[in-house]
XYZ file of C-alpha atoms in Angstrom:
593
model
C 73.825 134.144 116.131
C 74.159 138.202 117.298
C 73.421 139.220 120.504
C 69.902 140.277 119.953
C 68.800 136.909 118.146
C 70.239 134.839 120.801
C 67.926 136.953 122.956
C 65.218 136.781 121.432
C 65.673 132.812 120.537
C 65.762 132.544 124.432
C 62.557 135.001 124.957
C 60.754 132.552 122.998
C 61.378 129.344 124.687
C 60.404 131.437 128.167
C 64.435 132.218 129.167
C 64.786 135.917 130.235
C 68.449 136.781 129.483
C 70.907 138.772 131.897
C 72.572 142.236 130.816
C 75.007 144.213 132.040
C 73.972 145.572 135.702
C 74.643 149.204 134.129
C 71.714 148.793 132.156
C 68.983 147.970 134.956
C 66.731 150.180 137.079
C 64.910 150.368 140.201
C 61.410 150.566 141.130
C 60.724 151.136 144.946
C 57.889 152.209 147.308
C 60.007 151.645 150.611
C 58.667 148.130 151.383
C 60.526 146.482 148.366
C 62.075 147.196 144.830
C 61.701 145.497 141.504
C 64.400 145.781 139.276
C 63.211 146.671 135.547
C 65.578 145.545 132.294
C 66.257 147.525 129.278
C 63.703 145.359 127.476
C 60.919 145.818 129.961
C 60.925 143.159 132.118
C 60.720 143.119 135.936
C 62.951 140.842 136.473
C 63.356 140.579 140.219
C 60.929 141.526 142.444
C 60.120 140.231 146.435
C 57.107 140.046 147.911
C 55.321 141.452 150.103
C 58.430 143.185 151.680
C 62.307 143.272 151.040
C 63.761 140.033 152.847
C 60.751 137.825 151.741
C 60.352 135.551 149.195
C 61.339 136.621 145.111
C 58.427 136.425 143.285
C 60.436 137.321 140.004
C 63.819 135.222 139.766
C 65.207 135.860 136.557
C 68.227 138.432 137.752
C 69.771 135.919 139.554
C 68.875 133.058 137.143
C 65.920 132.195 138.557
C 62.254 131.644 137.523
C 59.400 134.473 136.448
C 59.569 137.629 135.055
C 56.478 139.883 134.584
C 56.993 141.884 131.041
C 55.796 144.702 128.782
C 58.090 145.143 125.883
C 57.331 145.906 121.520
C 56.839 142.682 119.494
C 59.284 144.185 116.707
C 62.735 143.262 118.071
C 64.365 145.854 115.347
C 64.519 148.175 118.188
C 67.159 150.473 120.428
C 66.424 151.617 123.859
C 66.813 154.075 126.678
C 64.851 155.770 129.886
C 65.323 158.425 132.595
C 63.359 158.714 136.051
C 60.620 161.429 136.241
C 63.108 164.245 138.258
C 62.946 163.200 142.126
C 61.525 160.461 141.938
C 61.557 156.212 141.521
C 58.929 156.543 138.609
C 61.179 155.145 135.886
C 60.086 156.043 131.941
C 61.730 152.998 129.718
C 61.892 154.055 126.100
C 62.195 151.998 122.558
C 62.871 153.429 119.299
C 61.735 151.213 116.312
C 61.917 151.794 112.785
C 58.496 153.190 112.539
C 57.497 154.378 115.881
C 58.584 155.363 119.614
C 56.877 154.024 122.489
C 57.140 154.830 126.249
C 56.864 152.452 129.760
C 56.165 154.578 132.280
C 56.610 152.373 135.674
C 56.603 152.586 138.912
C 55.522 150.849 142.420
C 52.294 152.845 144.111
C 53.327 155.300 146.777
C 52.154 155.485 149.893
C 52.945 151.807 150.284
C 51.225 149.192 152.098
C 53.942 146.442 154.438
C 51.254 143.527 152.995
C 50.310 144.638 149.885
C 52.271 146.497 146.668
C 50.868 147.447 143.449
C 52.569 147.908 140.352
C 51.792 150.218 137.798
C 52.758 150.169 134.321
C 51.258 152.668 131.794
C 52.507 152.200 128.412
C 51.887 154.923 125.435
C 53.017 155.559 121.512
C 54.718 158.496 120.937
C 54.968 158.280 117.274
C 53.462 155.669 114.625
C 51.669 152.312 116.268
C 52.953 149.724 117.633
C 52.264 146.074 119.025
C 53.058 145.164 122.294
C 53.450 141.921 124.127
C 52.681 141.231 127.559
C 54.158 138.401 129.796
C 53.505 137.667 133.622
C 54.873 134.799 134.769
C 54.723 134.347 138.558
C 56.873 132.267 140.317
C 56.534 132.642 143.835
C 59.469 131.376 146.732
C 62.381 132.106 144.686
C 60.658 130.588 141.714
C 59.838 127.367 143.253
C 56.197 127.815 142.992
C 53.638 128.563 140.420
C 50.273 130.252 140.821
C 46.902 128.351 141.191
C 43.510 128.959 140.323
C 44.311 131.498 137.471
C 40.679 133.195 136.788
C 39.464 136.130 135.001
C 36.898 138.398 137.503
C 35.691 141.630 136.455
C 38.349 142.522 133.426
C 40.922 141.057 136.190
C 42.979 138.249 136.442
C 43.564 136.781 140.376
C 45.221 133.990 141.577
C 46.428 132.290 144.650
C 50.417 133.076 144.873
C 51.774 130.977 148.013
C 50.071 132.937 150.429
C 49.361 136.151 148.241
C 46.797 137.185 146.281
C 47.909 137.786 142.993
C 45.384 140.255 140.986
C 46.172 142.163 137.266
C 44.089 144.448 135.391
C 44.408 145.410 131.678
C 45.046 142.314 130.649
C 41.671 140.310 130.268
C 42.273 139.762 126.482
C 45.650 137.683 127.014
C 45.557 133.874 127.771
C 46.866 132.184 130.847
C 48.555 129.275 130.708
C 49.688 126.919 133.720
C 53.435 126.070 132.641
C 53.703 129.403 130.830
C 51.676 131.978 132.998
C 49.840 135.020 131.463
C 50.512 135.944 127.440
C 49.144 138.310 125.453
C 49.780 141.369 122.829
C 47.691 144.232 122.662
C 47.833 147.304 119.909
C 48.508 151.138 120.423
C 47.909 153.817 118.167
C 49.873 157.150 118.084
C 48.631 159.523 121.565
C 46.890 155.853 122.440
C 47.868 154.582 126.138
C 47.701 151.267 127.963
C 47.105 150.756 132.030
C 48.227 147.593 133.845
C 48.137 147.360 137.397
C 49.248 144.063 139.281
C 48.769 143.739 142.788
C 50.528 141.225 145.134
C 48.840 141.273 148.773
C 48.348 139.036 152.142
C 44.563 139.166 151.608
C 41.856 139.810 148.876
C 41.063 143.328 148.473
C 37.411 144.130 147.221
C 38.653 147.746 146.051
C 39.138 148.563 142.014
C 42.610 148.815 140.932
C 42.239 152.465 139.018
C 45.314 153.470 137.247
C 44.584 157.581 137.414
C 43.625 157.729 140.842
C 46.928 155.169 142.075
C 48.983 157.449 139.337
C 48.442 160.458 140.943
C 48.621 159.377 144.875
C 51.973 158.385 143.722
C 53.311 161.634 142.233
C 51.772 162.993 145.142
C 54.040 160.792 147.307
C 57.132 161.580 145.548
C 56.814 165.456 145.356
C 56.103 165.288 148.989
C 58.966 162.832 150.135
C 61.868 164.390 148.190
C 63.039 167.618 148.870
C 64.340 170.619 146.942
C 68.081 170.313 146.445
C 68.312 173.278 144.371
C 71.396 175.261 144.398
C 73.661 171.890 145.276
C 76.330 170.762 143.570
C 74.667 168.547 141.153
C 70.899 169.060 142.300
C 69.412 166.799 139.692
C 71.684 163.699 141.023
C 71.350 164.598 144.278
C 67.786 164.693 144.126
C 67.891 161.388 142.515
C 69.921 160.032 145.279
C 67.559 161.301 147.994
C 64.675 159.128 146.153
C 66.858 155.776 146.222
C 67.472 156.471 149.542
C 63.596 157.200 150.455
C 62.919 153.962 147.912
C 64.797 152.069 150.186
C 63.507 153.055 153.209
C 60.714 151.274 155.053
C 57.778 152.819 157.012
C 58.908 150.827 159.631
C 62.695 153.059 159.159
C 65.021 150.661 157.977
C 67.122 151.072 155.056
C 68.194 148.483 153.056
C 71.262 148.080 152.038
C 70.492 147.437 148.725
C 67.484 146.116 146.306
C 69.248 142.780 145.302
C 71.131 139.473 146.608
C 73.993 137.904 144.948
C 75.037 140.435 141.818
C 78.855 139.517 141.935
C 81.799 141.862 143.146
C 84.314 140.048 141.111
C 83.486 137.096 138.936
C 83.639 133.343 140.065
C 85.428 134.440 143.171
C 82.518 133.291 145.722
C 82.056 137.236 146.713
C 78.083 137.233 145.937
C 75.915 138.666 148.987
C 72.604 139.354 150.742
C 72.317 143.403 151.144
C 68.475 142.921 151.679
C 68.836 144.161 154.953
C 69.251 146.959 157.085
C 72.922 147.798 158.364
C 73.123 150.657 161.403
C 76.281 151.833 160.250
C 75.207 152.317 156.518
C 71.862 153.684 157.502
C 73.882 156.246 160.194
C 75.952 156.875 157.016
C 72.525 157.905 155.036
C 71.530 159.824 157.839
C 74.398 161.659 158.175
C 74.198 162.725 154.355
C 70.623 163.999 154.684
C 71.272 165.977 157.939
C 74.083 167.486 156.045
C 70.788 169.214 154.053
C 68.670 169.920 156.298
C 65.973 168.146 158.792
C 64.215 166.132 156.558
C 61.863 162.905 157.080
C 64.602 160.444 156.356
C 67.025 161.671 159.240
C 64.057 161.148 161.840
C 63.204 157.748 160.236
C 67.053 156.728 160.186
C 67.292 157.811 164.374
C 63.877 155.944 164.952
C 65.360 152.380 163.936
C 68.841 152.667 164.998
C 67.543 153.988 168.756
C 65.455 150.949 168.780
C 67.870 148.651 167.889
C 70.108 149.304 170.159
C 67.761 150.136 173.150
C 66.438 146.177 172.450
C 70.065 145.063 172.226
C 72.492 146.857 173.891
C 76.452 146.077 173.746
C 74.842 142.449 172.003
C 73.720 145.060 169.291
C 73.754 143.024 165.557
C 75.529 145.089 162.268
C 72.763 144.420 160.293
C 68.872 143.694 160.467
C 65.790 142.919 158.637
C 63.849 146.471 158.154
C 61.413 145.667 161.051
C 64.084 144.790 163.295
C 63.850 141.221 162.881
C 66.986 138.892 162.857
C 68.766 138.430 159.597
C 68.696 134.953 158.536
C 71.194 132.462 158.003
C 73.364 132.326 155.217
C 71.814 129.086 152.261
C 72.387 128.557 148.794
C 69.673 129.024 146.286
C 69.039 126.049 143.426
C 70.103 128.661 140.719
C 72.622 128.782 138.083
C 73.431 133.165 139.384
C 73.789 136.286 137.690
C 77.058 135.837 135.417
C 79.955 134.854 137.774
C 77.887 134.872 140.756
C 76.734 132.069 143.182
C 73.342 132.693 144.932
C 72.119 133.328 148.289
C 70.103 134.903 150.574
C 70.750 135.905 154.285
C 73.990 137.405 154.990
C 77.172 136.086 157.939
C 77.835 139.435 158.829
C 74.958 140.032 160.874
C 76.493 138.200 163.435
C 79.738 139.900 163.610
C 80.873 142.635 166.272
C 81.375 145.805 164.234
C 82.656 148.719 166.741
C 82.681 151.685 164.182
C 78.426 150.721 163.992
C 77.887 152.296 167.559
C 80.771 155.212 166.901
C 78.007 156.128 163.435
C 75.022 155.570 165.656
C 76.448 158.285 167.767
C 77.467 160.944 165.381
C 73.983 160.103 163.488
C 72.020 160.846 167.329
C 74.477 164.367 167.717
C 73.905 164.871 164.314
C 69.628 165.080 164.757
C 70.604 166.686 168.163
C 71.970 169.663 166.231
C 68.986 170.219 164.104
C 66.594 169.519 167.426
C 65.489 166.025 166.636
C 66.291 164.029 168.890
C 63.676 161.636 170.158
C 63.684 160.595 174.117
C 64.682 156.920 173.006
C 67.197 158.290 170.942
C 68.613 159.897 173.970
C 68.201 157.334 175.994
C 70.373 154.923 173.045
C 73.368 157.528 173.461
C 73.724 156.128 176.738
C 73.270 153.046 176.378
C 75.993 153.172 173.174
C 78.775 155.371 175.521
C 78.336 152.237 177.545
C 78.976 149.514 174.995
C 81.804 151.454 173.227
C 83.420 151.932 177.429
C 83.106 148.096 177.204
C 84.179 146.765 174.026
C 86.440 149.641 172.567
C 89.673 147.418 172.864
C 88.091 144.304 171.638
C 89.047 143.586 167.957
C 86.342 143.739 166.075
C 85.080 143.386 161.645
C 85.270 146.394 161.107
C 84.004 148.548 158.096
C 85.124 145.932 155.400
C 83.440 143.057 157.684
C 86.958 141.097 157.398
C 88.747 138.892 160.639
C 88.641 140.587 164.177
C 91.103 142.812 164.497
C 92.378 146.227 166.177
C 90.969 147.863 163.241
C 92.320 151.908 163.134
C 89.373 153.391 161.392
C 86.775 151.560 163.845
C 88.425 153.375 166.991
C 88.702 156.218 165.114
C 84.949 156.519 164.291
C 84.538 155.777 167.689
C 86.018 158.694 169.027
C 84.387 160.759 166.609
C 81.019 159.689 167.526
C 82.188 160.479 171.211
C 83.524 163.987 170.537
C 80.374 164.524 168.410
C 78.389 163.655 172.063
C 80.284 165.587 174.236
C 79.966 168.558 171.957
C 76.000 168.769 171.548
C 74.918 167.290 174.640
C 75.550 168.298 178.023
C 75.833 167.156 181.967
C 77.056 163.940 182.434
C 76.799 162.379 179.095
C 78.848 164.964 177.610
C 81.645 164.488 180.025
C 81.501 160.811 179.777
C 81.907 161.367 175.773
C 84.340 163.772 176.012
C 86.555 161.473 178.651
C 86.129 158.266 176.944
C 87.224 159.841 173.127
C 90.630 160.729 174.457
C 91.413 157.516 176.387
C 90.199 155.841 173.013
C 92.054 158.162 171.100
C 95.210 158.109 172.736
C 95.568 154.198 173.207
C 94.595 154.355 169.193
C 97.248 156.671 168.330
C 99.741 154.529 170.593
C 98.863 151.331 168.742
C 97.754 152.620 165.295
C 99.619 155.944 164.560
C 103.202 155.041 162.555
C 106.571 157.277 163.982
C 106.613 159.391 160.838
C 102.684 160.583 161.138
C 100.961 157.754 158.967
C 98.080 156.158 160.198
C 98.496 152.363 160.000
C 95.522 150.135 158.356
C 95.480 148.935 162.031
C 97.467 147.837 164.851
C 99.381 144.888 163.564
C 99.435 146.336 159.866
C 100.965 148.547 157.828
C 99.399 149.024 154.633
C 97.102 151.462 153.360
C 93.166 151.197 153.891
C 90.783 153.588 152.119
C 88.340 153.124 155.495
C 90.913 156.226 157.354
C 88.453 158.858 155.330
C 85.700 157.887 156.351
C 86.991 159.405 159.777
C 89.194 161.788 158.351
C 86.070 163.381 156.781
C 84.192 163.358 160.114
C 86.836 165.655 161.722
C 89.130 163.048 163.484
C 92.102 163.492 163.664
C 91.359 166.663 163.136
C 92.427 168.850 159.860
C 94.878 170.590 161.231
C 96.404 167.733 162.855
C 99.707 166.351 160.442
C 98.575 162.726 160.266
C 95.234 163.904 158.336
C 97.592 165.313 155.221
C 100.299 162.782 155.658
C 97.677 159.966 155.947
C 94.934 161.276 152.967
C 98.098 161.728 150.483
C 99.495 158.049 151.506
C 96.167 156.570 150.821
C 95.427 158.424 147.098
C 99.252 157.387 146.270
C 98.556 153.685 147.433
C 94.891 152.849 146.376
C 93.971 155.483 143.180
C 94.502 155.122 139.889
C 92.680 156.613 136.918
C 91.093 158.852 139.259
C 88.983 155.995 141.076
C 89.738 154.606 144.602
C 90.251 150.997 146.228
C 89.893 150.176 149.448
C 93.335 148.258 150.150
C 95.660 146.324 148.540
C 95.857 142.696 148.238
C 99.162 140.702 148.332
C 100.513 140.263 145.442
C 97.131 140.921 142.972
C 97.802 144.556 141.065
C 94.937 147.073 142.142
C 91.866 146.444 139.749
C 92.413 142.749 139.365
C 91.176 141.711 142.818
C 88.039 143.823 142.616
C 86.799 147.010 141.782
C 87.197 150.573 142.432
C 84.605 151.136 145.916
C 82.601 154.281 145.111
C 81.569 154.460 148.883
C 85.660 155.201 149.081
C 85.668 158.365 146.143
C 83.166 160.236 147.625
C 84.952 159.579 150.912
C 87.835 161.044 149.285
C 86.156 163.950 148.138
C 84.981 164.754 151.626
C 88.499 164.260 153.471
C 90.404 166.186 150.547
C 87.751 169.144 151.396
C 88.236 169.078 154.892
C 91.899 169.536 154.345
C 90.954 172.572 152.244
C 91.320 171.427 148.700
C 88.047 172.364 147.107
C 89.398 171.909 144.183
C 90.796 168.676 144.294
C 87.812 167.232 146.461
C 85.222 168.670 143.301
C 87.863 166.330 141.003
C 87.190 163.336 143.261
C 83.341 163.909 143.289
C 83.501 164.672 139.916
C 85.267 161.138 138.599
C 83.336 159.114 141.055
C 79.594 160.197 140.009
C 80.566 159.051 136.869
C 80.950 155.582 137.901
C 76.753 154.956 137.127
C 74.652 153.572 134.631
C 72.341 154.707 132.545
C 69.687 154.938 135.102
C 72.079 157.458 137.200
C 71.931 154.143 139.722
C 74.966 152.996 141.443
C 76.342 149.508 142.239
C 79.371 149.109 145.465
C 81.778 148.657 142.700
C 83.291 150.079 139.556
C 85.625 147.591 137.368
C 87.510 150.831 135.635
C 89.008 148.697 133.047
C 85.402 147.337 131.822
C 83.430 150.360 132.994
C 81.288 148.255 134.367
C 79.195 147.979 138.098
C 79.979 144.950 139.936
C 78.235 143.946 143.252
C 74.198 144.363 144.835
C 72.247 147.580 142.862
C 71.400 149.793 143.850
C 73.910 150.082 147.106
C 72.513 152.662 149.614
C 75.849 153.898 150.964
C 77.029 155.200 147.562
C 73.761 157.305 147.243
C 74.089 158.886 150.890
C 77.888 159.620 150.105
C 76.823 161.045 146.734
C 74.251 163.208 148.524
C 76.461 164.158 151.488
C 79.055 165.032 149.047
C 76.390 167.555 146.855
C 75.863 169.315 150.155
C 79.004 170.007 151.412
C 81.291 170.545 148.408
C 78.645 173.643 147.651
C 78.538 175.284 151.021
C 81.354 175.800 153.379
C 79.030 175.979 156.113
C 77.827 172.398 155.519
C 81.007 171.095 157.490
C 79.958 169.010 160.654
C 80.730 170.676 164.136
């Protein structure tokens, strides 16, 4: 049996099949994302709001899947995004006609309540499609009750939501299958679903023009103009998985999914449903690089908050409204290929230095384009205090490994410092500017090799991708030898083929232990610039945007051999890097201070 038999043999007896992570995309509103297959079928999808509940399972192995997709399986397919935005256009070519999904989650989004909008439409010739919706609510352990049909709507009770879809009152609901049906297009013909999940029954019509156009509305508004960039058109794209991602409440997830493998069968399978301060400072970073715009403000609002509540106790990582993440448990599912599943995530409990040493640099970063918030400025106090007393406590650091005397955590640190003492001014500047160079000099005491190298950290040797990250921040600074000897050390260790790992493993070759980090090649690109290699840094920006799918989305790693994404889609920190990278590879005046 060929691929596409086995699929559809599967289809039939209710199975929705994994593919390649390359070939997914990602619908988003902020609140939460649904992830869309080639074939047309949302296949993971939590509601109402990133860290709740999957109503559609079947990424990970799971239960429900809520489809649109042509009856005749003699098909091909593609898609794009609508420029600058999350509105995602799936396309299948058939032997006798071409047929567009245009989908997208309804902008401005509600915390308790997202719609989903899904306008299908014949290009050429007719064609039949078929229509599934199969609901499985808590990580599909439930099923919906009291299916009805109301108005030319189906509702039902979903755990706690209130599941309603319109467009579909000629299909047939069925309690161990959920909703089927097929419906026929014409050429020029179109077809409207809507299907809204929400915490309490809404007396409002679901109408498909008027939601359609509040949400292009929303995405021209939210994305800006990144004309004139290095690669505008990706950049722009990046910008709208970065706003996708982003609640109203400001935090960022980390990424849409749970538990998409790094490596196969090696127990690396993860939670990113959450909201990580360093990785949103990182996004922030990236968009002040442009210019002011709403996601800087958004990125300063949470991270002040968080650590104005918490202090020196303040967590990596937290749920977007700044709840606690949960503990790590196993879900009852067989995983995505060569993954294990779970949700909540052990790092959140970790001490992560370089997170307040990004906070910082993110606060003098909005303090340099005049946004700074009083609670914002009252957090860059209460950080200089927590980095004063925990700077030489070993720590996670970046890679969220054992405590240890981790190099690039100190060095972020003192970046974040400098960054402080050179924006603000009074006391807190002098505090910043006195605490960098003790930090600084006991670093380059511990950390900094005889002949100019700087070790992966104190008690090791060997090289660690997670020294850009720093280096392209301006510490050391450019001029200073380590930065060369250190940058060249790195590329000679951890590239090959033009792709970048983050360190080396004993005794595994480079590629077999995981995959190239992306998050490390734009890094690259931005240290090799700094040291004044446009040229080379445009190679390294160049060879790493590559590493996407179809759907320009990226994953946290790139097998090079396979050309294949491994780990959570789509993950934030790649996007901001991408963007960051756009900016400042086009305009010399983009360096930071």
């Amino acid at each position: 049996m060929d691929e596409r038999a086995g699929k559809q043999a599967e289809l039939a007896d209710g199975v929705c099949p994994p593919w390649v992570l390359r070939e997914y995309g990602l619908l988003a509103d902020g609140e939460r994302g649904a992830v869309v297959d080639p074939e047309g079928r949302i296949v993971w999808l939590c509601a109402p709001r990133w860290h709740s509940d999957a109503m559609f399972s079947a990424l990970i192995g799971g239960n429900g899947y809520f489809g649109v997709e042509p009856v005749d399986r003699w098909h091909v397919w593609g898609g794009y995004y609508e420029d600058g935005t999350l509105i995602r256009v799936s396309r299948w070519v058939t032997a006798d006609c071409v047929i567009e999904c245009r989908d997208a989650l309804a902008m401005p989004a509600s915390v308790d309540r997202l719609v989903l909008l899904r306008r299908t439409r014949v290009e050429r010739g007719e064609a039949v499609l078929r229509l599934t919706l199969d609901a499985r609510p808590g990580f599909g352990a439930g099923r919906v009750r009291d299916a009805r049909l109301e108005d030319g709507a189906w509702t039902a009770d979903a755990d706690g939501l209130r599941l309603r879809l319109s467009g579909a009152h000629e299909a047939a609901w069925k309690p161990e299958t959920g909703l089927r049906g097929e419906f026929r297009l014409r050429e020029g013909e179109h077809h409207d679903l809507v299907l809204e999940l929400s915490e309490r029954e809404r007396a409002e019509r679901l109408e498909p023009d008027r939601l359609w156009k509040a949400t292009e509305d929303a995405w021209r508004r939210a994305v800006p103009d990144c004309s004139g960039l290095a690669a505008p058109r990706d950049a722009r794209h990046a910008y709208a998985v970065l706003r996708g991602l982003t609640s109203s409440s400001g935090g960022m997830v980390a990424a849409a999914t749970t538990s998409l493998p790094e490596r196969a069968n090696t127990g690396r399978s993860y939670d990113y449903r959450f909201a990580w301060i360093r990785d949103q400072s990182y996004a922030g970073l990236a968009v002040a690089a442009h210019g002011p715009h709403e996601l800087l403000d958004s990125a300063v609002c949470f991270t002040a908050e968080r650590i104005l509540a918490d202090g020196e106790g303040m967590h990596p990582a937290y749920d977007v409204a700044g709840g606690p993440v949960p503990r790590e448990r196993a879900l009852p599912f067989p995983g995505y290929p060569g993954g294990s599943d779970r949700i909540g995530n052990h790092a959140a409990g970790q001490f992560q230095l370089d997170a307040f040493g990004e906070a910082l640099q993110l606060f003098a970063a909005a303090a340099h384009h005049d946004r700074l918030t009083p609670d914002a400025e009252r957090a860059v106090a209460v950080a200089v205090d927590a980095v004063e007393r925990n700077w030489t406590r070993p720590d996670a650091g970046l890679w969220e490994l054992e405590d240890r005397w981790w190099t690039q955590s100190r060095l972020s640190v003192v970046c974040g410092l400098r960054r402080v003492a050179s924006v603000f001014t009074g006391r807190t500047a002098q505090r910043g500017a006195d605490l960098a160079e003790a930090v600084f000099a006991e670093t380059r005491r511990r950390c900094l090799r005889p002949d100019g190298r700087w070790r992966r950290a104190a008690d090791d040797d060997g090289p660690e991708a997670a020294l850009l990250t720093p280096l392209a921040r301006g510490c050391p600074s450019a001029d200073d030898p380590s930065s060369a000897v250190t940058r060249r050390f790195i590329e000679d260790e951890l590239a090959e083929d033009g792709y970048l790992y983050r360190f080396r493993r004993p005794g595994i070759p480079l590629g077999e232990a995981e995959g190239a980090f992306l998050l490390c090649g734009f890094t690259m690109a931005l240290a090799t610039d700094r040291l004044g290699d446009r040229t080379g840094a445009l190679r390294w920006f160049e060879r790493t945007r590559a590493a996407c799918g179809p759907s320009g989305l990226f994953a946290e790693e790139y097998d090079v051999r396979q050309r294949q994404l491994r780990g959570n889609l789509p993950q934030m920190f790649v996007h901001a890097l991408l963007l960051e990278c756009a900016v400042r590879l086009n305009d010399a005046s983009a360096l930071p201070p």
